[in-house]
Coordinates of C-alpha atoms and ligand atoms in Angstrom, one line a residue:
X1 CA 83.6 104.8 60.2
X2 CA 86.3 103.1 62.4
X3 CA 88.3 105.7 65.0
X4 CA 91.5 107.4 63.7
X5 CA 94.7 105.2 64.0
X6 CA 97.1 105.7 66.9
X7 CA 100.8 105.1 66.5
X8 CA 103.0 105.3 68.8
X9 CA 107.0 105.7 68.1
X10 CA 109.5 106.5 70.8
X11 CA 112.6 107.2 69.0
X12 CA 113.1 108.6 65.4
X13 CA 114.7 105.7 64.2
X14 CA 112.6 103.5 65.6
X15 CA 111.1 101.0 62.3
X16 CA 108.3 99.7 64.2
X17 CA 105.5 101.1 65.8
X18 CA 103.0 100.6 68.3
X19 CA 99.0 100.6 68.1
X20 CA 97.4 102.2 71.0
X21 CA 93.6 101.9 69.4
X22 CA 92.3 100.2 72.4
X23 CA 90.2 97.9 70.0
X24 CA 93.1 97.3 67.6
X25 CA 93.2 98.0 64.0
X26 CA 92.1 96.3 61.5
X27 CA 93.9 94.8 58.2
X28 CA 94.2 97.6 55.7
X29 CA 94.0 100.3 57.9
X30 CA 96.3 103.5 56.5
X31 CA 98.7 104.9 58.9
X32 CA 99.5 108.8 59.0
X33 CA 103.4 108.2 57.6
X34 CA 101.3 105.9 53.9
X35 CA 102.0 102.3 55.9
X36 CA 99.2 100.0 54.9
X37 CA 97.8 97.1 57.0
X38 CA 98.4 94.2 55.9
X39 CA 96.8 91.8 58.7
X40 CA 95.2 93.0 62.0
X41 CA 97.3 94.3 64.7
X42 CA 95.8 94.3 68.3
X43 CA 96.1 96.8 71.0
X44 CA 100.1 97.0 71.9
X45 CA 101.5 95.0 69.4
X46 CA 104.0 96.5 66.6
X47 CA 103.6 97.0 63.7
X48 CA 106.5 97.4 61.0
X49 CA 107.1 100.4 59.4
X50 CA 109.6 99.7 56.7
X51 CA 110.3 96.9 55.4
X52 CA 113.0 94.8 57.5
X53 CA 115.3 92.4 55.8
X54 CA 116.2 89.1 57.4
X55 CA 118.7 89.9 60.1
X56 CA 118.0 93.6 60.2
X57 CA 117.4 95.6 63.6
X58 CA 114.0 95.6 65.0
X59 CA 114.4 99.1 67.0
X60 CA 112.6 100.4 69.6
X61 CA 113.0 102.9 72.0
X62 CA 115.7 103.6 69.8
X63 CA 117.4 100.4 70.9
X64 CA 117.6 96.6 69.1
X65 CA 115.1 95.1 70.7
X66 CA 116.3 91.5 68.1
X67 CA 116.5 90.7 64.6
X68 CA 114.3 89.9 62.0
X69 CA 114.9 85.5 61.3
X70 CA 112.8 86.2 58.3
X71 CA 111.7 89.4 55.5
X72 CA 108.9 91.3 57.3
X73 CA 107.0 93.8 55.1
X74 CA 106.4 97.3 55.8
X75 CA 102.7 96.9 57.6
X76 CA 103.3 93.0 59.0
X77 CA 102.2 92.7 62.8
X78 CA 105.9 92.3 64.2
X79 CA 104.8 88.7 66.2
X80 CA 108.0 87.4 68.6
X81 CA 108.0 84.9 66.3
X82 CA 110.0 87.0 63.6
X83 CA 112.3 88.4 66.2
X84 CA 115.5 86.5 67.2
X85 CA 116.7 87.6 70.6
X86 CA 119.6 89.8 70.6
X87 CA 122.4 88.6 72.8
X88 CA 123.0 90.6 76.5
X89 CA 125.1 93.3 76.7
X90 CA 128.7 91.4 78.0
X91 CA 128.6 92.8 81.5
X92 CA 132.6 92.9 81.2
X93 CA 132.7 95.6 78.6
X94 CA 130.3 98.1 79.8
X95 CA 132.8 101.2 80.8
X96 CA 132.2 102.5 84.6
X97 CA 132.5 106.5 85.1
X98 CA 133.1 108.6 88.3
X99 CA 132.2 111.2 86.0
X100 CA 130.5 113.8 88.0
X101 CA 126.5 113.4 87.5
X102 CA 124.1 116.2 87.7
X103 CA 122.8 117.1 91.4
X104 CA 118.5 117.0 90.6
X105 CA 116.8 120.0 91.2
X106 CA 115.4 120.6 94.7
X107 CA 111.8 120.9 94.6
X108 CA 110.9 122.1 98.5
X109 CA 108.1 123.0 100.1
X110 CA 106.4 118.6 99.8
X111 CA 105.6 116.6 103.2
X112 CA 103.3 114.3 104.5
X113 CA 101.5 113.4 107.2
X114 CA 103.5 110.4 108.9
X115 CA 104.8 108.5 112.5
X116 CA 107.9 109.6 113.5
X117 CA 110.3 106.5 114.5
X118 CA 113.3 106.5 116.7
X119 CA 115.3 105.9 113.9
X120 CA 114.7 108.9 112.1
X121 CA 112.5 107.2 109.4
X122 CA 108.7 108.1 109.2
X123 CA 105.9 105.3 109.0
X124 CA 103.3 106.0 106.7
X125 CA 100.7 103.1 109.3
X126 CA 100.8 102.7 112.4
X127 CA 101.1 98.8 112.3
X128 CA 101.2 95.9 114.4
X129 CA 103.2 93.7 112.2
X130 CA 104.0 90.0 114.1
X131 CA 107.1 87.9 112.8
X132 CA 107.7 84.5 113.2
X133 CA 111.2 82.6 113.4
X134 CA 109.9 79.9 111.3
X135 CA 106.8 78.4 109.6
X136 CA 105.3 75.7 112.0
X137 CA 103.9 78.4 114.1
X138 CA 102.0 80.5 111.5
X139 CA 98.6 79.1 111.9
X140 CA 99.2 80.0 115.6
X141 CA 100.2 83.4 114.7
X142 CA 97.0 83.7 112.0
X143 CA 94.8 82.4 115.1
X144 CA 96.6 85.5 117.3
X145 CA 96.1 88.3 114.8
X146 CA 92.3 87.5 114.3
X147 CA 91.7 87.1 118.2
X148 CA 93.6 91.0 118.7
X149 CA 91.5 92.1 116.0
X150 CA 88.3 91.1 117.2
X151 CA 89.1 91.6 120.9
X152 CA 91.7 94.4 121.7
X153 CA 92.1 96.4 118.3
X154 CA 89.2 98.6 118.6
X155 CA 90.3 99.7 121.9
X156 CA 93.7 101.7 120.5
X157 CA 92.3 104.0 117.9
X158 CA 95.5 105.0 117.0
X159 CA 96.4 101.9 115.6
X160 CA 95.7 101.1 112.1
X161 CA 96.1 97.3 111.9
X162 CA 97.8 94.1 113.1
X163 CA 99.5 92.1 110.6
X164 CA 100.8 88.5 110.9
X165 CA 104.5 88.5 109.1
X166 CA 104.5 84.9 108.1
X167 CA 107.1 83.2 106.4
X168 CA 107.7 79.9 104.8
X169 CA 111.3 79.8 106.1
X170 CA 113.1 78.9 109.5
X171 CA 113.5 75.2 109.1
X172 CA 114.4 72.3 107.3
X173 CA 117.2 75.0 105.8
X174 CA 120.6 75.1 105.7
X175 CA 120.7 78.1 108.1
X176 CA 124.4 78.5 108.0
X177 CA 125.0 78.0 104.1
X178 CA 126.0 81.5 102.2
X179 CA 122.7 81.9 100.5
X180 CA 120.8 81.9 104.1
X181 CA 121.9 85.4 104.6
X182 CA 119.3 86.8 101.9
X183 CA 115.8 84.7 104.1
X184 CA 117.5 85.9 107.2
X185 CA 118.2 89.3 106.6
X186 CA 115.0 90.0 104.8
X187 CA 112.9 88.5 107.7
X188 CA 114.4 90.3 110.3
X189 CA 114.2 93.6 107.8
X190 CA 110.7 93.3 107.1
X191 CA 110.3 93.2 110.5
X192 CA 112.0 96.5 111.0
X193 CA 109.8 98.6 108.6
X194 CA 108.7 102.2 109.3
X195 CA 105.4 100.8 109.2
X196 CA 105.9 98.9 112.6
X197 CA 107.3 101.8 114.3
X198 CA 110.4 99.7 115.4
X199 CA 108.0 97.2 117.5
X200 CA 109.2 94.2 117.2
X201 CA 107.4 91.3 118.4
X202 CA 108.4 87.4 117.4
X203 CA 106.7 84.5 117.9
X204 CA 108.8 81.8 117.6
X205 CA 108.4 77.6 118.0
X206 CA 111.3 76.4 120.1
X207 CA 113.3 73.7 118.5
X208 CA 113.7 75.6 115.2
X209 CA 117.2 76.3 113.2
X210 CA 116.7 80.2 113.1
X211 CA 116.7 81.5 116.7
X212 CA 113.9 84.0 117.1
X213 CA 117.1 86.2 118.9
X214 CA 118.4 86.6 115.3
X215 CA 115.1 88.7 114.3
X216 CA 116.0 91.6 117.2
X217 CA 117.8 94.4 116.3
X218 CA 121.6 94.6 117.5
X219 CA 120.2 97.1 119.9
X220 CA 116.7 95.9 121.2
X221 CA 118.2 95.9 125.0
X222 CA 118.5 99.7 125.0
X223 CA 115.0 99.6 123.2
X224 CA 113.8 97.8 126.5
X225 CA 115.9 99.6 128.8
X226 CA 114.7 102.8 127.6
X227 CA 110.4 103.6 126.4
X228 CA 109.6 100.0 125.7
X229 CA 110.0 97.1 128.6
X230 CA 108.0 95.2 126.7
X231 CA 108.5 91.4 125.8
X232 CA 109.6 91.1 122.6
X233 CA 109.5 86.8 122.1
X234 CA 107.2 84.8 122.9
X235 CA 108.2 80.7 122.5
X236 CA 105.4 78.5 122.0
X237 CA 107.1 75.5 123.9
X238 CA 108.0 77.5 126.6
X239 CA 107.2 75.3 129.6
X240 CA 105.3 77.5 131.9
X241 CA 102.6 77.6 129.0
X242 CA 99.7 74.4 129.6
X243 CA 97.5 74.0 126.6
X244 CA 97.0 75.9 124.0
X245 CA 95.2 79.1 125.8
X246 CA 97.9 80.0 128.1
X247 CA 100.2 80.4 124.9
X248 CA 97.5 82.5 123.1
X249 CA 97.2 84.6 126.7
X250 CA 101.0 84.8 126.3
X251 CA 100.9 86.4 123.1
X252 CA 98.0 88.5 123.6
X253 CA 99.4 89.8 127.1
X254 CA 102.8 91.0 124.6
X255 CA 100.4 92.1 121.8
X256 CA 98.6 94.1 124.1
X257 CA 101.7 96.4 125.1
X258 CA 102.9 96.7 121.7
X259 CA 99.6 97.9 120.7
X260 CA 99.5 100.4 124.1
X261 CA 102.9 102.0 122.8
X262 CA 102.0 102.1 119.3
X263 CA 98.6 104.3 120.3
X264 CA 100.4 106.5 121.6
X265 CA 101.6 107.6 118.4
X266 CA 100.2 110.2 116.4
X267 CA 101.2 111.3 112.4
X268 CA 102.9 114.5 112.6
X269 CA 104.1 116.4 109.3
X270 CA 107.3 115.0 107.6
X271 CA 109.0 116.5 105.4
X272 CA 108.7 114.5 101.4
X273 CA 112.7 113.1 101.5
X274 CA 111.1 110.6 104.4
X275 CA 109.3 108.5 101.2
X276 CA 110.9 105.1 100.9
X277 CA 108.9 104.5 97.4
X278 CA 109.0 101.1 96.3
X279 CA 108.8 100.8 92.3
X280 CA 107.5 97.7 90.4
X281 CA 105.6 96.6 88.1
X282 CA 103.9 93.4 87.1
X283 CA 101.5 91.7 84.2
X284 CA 102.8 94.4 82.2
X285 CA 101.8 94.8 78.1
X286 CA 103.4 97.1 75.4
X287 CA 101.8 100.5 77.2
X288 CA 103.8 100.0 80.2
X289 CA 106.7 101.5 79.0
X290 CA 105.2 104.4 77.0
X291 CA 102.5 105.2 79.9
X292 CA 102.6 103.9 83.5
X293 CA 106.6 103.4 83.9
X294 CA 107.1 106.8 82.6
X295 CA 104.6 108.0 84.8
X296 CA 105.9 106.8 87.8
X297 CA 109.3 107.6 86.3
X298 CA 108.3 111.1 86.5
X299 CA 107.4 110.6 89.8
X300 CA 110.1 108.9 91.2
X301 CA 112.2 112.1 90.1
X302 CA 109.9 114.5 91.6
X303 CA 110.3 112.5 94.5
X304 CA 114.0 112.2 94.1
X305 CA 113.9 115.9 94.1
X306 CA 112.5 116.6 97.5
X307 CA 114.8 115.0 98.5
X308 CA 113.5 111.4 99.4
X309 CA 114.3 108.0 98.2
X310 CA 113.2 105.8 95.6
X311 CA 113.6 102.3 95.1
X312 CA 113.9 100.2 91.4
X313 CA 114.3 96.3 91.3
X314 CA 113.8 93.3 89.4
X315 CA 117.2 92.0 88.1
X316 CA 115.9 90.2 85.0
X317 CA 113.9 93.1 83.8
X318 CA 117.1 95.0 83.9
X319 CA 119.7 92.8 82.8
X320 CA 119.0 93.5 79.0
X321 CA 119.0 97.6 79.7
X322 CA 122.4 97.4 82.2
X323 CA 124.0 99.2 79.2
X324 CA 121.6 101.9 79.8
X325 CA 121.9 102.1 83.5
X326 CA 125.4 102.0 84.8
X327 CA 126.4 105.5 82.7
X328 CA 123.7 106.6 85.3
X329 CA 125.5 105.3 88.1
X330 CA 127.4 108.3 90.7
X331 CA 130.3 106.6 90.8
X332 CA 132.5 103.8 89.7
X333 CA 131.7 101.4 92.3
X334 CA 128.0 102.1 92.4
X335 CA 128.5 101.0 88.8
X336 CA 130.6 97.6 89.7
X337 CA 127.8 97.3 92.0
X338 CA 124.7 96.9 90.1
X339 CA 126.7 94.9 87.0
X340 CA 128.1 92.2 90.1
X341 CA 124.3 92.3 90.9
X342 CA 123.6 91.1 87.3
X343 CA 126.2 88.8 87.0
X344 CA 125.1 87.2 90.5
X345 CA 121.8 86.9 88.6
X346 CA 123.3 85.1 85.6
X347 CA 124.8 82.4 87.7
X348 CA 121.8 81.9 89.6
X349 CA 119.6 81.2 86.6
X350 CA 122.6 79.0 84.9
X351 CA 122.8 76.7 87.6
X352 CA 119.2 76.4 87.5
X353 CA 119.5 75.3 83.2
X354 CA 117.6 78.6 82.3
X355 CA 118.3 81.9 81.5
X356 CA 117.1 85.4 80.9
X357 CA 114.4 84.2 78.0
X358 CA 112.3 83.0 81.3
X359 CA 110.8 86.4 80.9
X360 CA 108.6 87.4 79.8
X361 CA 105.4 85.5 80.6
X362 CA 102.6 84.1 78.0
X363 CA 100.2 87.1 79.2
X364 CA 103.1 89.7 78.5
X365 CA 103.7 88.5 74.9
X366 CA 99.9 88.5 74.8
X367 CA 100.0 91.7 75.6
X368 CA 102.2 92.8 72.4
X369 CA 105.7 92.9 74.4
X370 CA 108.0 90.1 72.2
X371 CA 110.9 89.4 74.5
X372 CA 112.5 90.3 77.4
X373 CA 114.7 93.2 75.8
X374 CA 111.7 95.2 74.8
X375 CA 110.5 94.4 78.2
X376 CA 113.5 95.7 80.0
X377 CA 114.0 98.6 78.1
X378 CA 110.1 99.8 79.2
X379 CA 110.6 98.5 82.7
X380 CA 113.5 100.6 82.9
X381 CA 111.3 103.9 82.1
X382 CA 109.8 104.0 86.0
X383 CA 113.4 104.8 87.3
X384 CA 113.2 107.7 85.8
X385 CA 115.9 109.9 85.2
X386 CA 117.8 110.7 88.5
X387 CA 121.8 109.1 89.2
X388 CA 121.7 105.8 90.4
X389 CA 123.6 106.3 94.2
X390 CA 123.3 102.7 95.4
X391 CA 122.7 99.4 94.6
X392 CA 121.2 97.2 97.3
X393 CA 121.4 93.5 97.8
X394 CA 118.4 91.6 98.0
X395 CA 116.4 92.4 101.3
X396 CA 119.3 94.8 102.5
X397 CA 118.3 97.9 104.1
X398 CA 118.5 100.9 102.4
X399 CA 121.4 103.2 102.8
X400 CA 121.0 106.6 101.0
X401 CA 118.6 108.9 99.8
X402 CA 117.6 109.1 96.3
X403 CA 117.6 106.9 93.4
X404 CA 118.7 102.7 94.4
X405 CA 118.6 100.2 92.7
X406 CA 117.6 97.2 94.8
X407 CA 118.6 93.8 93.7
X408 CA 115.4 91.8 93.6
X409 CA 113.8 89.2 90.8
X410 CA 111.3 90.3 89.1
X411 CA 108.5 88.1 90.1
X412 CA 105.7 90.5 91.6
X413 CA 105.5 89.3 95.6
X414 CA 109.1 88.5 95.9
X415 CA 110.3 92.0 94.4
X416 CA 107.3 93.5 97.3
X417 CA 108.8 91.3 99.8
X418 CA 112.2 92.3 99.4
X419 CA 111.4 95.9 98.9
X420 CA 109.5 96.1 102.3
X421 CA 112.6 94.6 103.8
X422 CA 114.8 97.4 102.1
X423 CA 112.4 99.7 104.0
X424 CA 109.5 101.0 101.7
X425 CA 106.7 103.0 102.9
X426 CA 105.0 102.9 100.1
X427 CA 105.0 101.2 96.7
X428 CA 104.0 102.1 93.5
X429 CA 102.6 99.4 90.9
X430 CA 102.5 99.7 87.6
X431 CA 100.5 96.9 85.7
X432 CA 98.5 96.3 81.8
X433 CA 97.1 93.0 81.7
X434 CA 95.6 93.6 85.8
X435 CA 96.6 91.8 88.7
X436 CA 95.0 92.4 92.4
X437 CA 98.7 92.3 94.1
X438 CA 99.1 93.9 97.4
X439 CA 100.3 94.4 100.6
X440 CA 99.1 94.9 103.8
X441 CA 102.1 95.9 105.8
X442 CA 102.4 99.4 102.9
X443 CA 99.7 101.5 100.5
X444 CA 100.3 100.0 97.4
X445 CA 99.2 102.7 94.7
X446 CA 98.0 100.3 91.3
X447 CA 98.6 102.3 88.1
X448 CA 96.8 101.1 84.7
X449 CA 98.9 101.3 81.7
X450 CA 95.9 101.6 79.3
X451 CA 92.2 102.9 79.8
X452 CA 90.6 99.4 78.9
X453 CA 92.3 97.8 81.8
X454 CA 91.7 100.6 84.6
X455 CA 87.6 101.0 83.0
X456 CA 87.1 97.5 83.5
X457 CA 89.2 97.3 87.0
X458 CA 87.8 100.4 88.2
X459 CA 88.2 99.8 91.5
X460 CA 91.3 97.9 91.3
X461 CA 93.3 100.5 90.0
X462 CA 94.4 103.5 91.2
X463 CA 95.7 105.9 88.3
X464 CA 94.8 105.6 84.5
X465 CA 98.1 106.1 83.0
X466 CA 96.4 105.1 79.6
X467 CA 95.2 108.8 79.3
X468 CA 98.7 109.2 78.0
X469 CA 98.4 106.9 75.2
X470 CA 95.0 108.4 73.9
X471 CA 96.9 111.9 73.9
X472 CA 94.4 113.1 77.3
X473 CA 97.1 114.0 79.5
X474 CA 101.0 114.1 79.2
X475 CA 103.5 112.1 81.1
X476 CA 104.6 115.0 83.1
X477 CA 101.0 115.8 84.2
X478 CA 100.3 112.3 85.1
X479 CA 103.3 112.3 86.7
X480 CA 102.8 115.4 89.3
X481 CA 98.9 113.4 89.9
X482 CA 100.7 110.2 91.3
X483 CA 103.2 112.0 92.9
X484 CA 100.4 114.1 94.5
X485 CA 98.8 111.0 95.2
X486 CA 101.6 109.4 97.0
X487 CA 101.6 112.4 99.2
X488 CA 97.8 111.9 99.7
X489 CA 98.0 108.4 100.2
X490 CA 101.1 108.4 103.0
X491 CA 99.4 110.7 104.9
X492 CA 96.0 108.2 105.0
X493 CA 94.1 110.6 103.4
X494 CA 93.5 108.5 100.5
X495 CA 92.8 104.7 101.0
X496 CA 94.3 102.5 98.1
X497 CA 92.1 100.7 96.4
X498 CA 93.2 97.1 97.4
X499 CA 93.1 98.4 101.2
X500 CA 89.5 99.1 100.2
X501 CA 88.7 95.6 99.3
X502 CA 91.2 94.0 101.7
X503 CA 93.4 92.1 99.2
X504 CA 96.9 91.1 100.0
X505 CA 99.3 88.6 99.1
X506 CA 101.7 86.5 101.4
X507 CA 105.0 87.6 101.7
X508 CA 107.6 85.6 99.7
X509 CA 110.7 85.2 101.1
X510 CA 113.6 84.7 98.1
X511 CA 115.7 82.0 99.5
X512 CA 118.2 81.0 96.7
X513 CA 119.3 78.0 98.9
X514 CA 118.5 74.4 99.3
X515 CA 115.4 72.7 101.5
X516 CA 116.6 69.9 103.7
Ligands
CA601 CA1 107.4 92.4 88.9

C-alpha cells in the first residue's frame, strides 16, 4: 500500500497542482479532489487538475505562470514542454503609488551578541579580511593569510579568522568606462563589512590600473589619526622590499596590528534592527517557493519587525514578479527605482543576444520548476511581506533599515558577493536540489526545501524547511526557528554548517564591462 498522495495548491484558482510525495506518485494514483493519474509525476512537478485547452492559463500561485501550446488532460504531468512562456510584464505600464503602506508591527525585546563598529553597525566575526587592488598579487595574499594563520592567529583569541578578499579584477580593465563603477565599488565595499570591524588592509602590486588608494574609505586619515595608526597598504614593488621575505615581513608586520586592534574587541549585546540579512537562494526545485522562501519570508518580516534590515536580490528571478513588487514599494520613486533596475537588466542581457529564458537552469526544470515565471513568483516568497523602502544598485551600500531590494543577478556567488558588499552580516540560503555555497567573510545559514535533500545533506543544511510540505510544521513556526536561529548564529553560538566543514566559494566580482 503506497503512502497517501500530497497535493499542494497555493491559490484557489490555481488548475495545477504540485506533488510533494517525496518518492513521487505513480500513474493512476487518485487524488483527494477525483483527478486520476494518468502517467507518473515525480516529486515537485505539476500535475493538471482540469483539463487545459490549447492556449489556456496554466496558473499558479494564482498567477499565469504560460500557456498551454497543446490540450493537456486533467491528470497529465504539466512538463515545460506544454507551457509557452508568457511574455514580461511591460515595465512601462506598471502604475507606481505613494500610497501610504502599513508601518510592520514592532516586535521588541530580540538582540544579539555582536562587535560594535565605529560606524554604528555590528559585526557578527571578528574578521581579518585582506583586499587586494588587483589579481596578480593574490597568490601572494593566499601565501600571507596561511603564514598569519599558522604563525600569529592563535596568539589573539579574540579574533575569529583572517580571510584573503581576492578578486579577479584590477587590471587589464577599462577602469574609467561607466560599468567600472559596479567592480570598484563592490571591492572597496566588501572590504568595509561589519565583519572586518572597519580594518582595512590592501595589498596592492604597483603598476596596476585601480590604485589600492581607491579601496580606503573617504575618511581613513581620521581613522589613523585617531585609535588606529596603523598601515593600511602595503605595495609589493615597493623598493625598500629585497626578495620575496621582506615583502611577506611587510605584510605580516601590518597584519599583525590589525589583528592587535581587532582582539581587542569583544561582542557585546546589540539590539536585532543591527541584522544586515542577506536573502538568496540557489539550485532551487518546485518546494522552494511553498517551503524554504516562505520560511525565510517569514523571517525576514520578523526581522523587519525588530527593526533591522533585510536584503532580496537577483534581478532575473524577479523580473517576471515586478508586477507583484512595485505595489509594495513606500513610495513612487522607490518604485521607479527597482523597475529602472529591471530595465538596466533587460539591456544587459539584450546586448548579450539572450534574455530572461536563460533561467532557469537544467537542474531547476529537473526539479519540477518549468520556466522562469514560476520561478520568480516562488523566489519572490523569501521577501516576505514587509514595504519595499529601497532599491540598491549592485554592490552599493545599504542605506535604510528594513526591507531592500538589492539589484544583483541571480547567479549564487555573485548575488553573495554583492550582498556582502551592500553590508550583510549574515545570509540566509535557501536551496532544493543542494549546493555547498558559502562564505567565509558571513554565517551563511543553508535551508533545505524538502526533507530528501536536507536527510541526505545532513550536515550541509541547516533548517529542513520540507517539514512544511509533509504538513510537520507550519510556515510561521518554521519561520520563528530560523529567525531564532539567526539570532543564535550572529551571536556564534551556533556554528553553520559549512563553517563546520570549512567550505567557501571565491568571491565574484560582477563586472558588466569589457577585459582589455
Ligand atoms: Ca541565486
Amino acid at each position: 500500500m503506497s503512502e497517501a498522495p500530497i497535493i499542494i495548491k497555493i491559490a484557489k484558482e490555481d488548475n495545477v497542482g504540485v506533488v510533494v510525495n517525496v518518492n513521487g506518485l505513480q500513474k493512476g494514483t487518485l487524488l483527494n479532489d477525483g483527478t486520476i493519474l494518468s502517467q507518473n509525476v515525480p516529486a515537485g512537478h505539476k500535475v493538471a487538475l482540469t483539463n487545459i485547452s490549447e492556449g489556456d492559463k496554466i496558473i499558479r500561485y494564482g498567477q499565469i505562470i504560460g500557456y498551454a501550446n497543446r490540450l493537456i488532460h486533467r491528470g497529465e504531468l504539466v512538463h515545460e514542454s506544454v507551457i509557452s512562456l508568457p511574455a514580461p510584464p511591460g515595465l512601462d505600464s506598471i502604475p507606481l503609488t505613494d500610497d501610504p503602506k502599513p508601518e510592520p508591527e514592532p516586535l521588541t525585546g530580540y538582540s544579539f551578541y555582536g562587535y560594535r563598529n565605529a560606524d554604528g553597525s555590528a559585526g557578527t566575526r571578528n574578521i581579518l579580511g585582506i583586499t587586494i587592488s588587483v589579481q596578480c598579487v593574490a597568490g601572494f595574499t593566499n601565501f600571507i593569510v596561511k603564514r598569519i594563520k599558522e604563525e600569529l592567529l592563535s596568539k589573539y583569541p579574540n579574533v575569529d579568522d583572517v580571510v584573503a578578499l581576492n578578486h579577479t579584477y584590477g587590471c587589464g580593465v577599462a577602469i574609467n568606462d561607466s560599468s567600472a563603477v559596479i567592480p570598484i565599488r563592490t571591492i572597496k565595499n566588501i572590504a568595509a563589512n561589519p565583519n572586518f570591524g572597519g580594518q582595512i588592509l590592501v595589498v596592492g602590486l604597483g603598476c596596476e590600473k585601480l590604485l589600492p588608494e581607491r579601496l580606503l574609505p573617504q575618511d581613513h586619515h581620521t581613522l589613523e589619526k585617531s585609535d588606529n595608526p596603523v598601515s593600511n597598504i602595503v605595495i609589493m614593488q615597493d623598493e625598500s622590499f629585497r626578495g620575496f621575505d621582506e615583502m611577506a615581513g611587510g605584510i605580516m608586520k601590518a597584519a599583525e596590528e590589525h589583528l592587535k586592534w581587532l582582539d581587542r574587541r569583544k561582542r557585546v549585546i546589540c539590539p536585532a534592527s543591527d541584522l544586515v540579512v542577506g536573502m538568496q537562494c540557489g539550485g532551487s526545485d518546485a518546494f522552494s517557493g511553498i517551503t524554504s522562501n516562505p520560511v525565510a519570508g517569514f523571517a525576514a518580516d520578523l526581522i523587519v519587525r525588530t527593526g533591522g534590515s533585510v536584503m532580496f536580490s537577483e534581478v532575473t528571478e524577479v523580473r517576471d514578479a515586478v508586477h507583484l513588487l512595485v505595489p509594495r514599494t513606500i513610495d513612487s520613486s522607490v518604485g521607479k527605482a527597482l523597475i529602472n533596475e529591471m530595465k538596466w537588466y533587460d539591456d544587459y542581457l539584450l546586448k548579450w543576444g539572450t534574455d530572461r529564458s536563460a533561467n532557469p537552469s537544467p537542474g531547476n526544470k529537473r526539479g519540477g520548476l518549468s520556466n522562469v515565471v514560476e520561478k520568480a513568483l516562488g523566489s519572490i516568497a523569501k521577501s516576505g511581506t514587509s514595504p519595499i523602502v529601497d532599491v540598491l544598485g549592485p554592490g552599493e551600500k545599504i542605506r535604510r533599515k528594513g526591507l531592500s531590494f538589492a539589484a544583483t543577478p541571480a547567479s549564487d556567488f555573485v548575488c553573495g558577493t554583492l550582498q556582502l558588499a551592500s553590508g550583510m552580516n549574515i545570509h540566509v540560503f535557501m536551496t532544493g536540489l543542494g549546493t555547498p555555497y558559502g562564505l567565509a567573510m558571513v554565517p551563511v545559514i543553508k535551508v533545505g526545501s524538502n526533507s530528501k535533500l536536507s536527510d541526505r545533506w545532513f550536515d550541509l543544511i541547516d533548517l529542513d524547511a520540507g517539514q512544511v510540505a509533509l504538513g510537520q510544521k507550519t510556515i510561521e513556526e518554521m519561520g520563528w526557528e530560523l529567525f531564532r536561529m539567526i539570532l543564535e548564529v550572529a551571536s556564534g553560538e551556533k556554528e553553520v554548517a559549512c563553517d563546520k566543514s570549512g567550505l567557501y566559494n571565491d568571491l565574484v566580482l560582477f563586472n558588466p564591462g569589457p577585459t582589455t
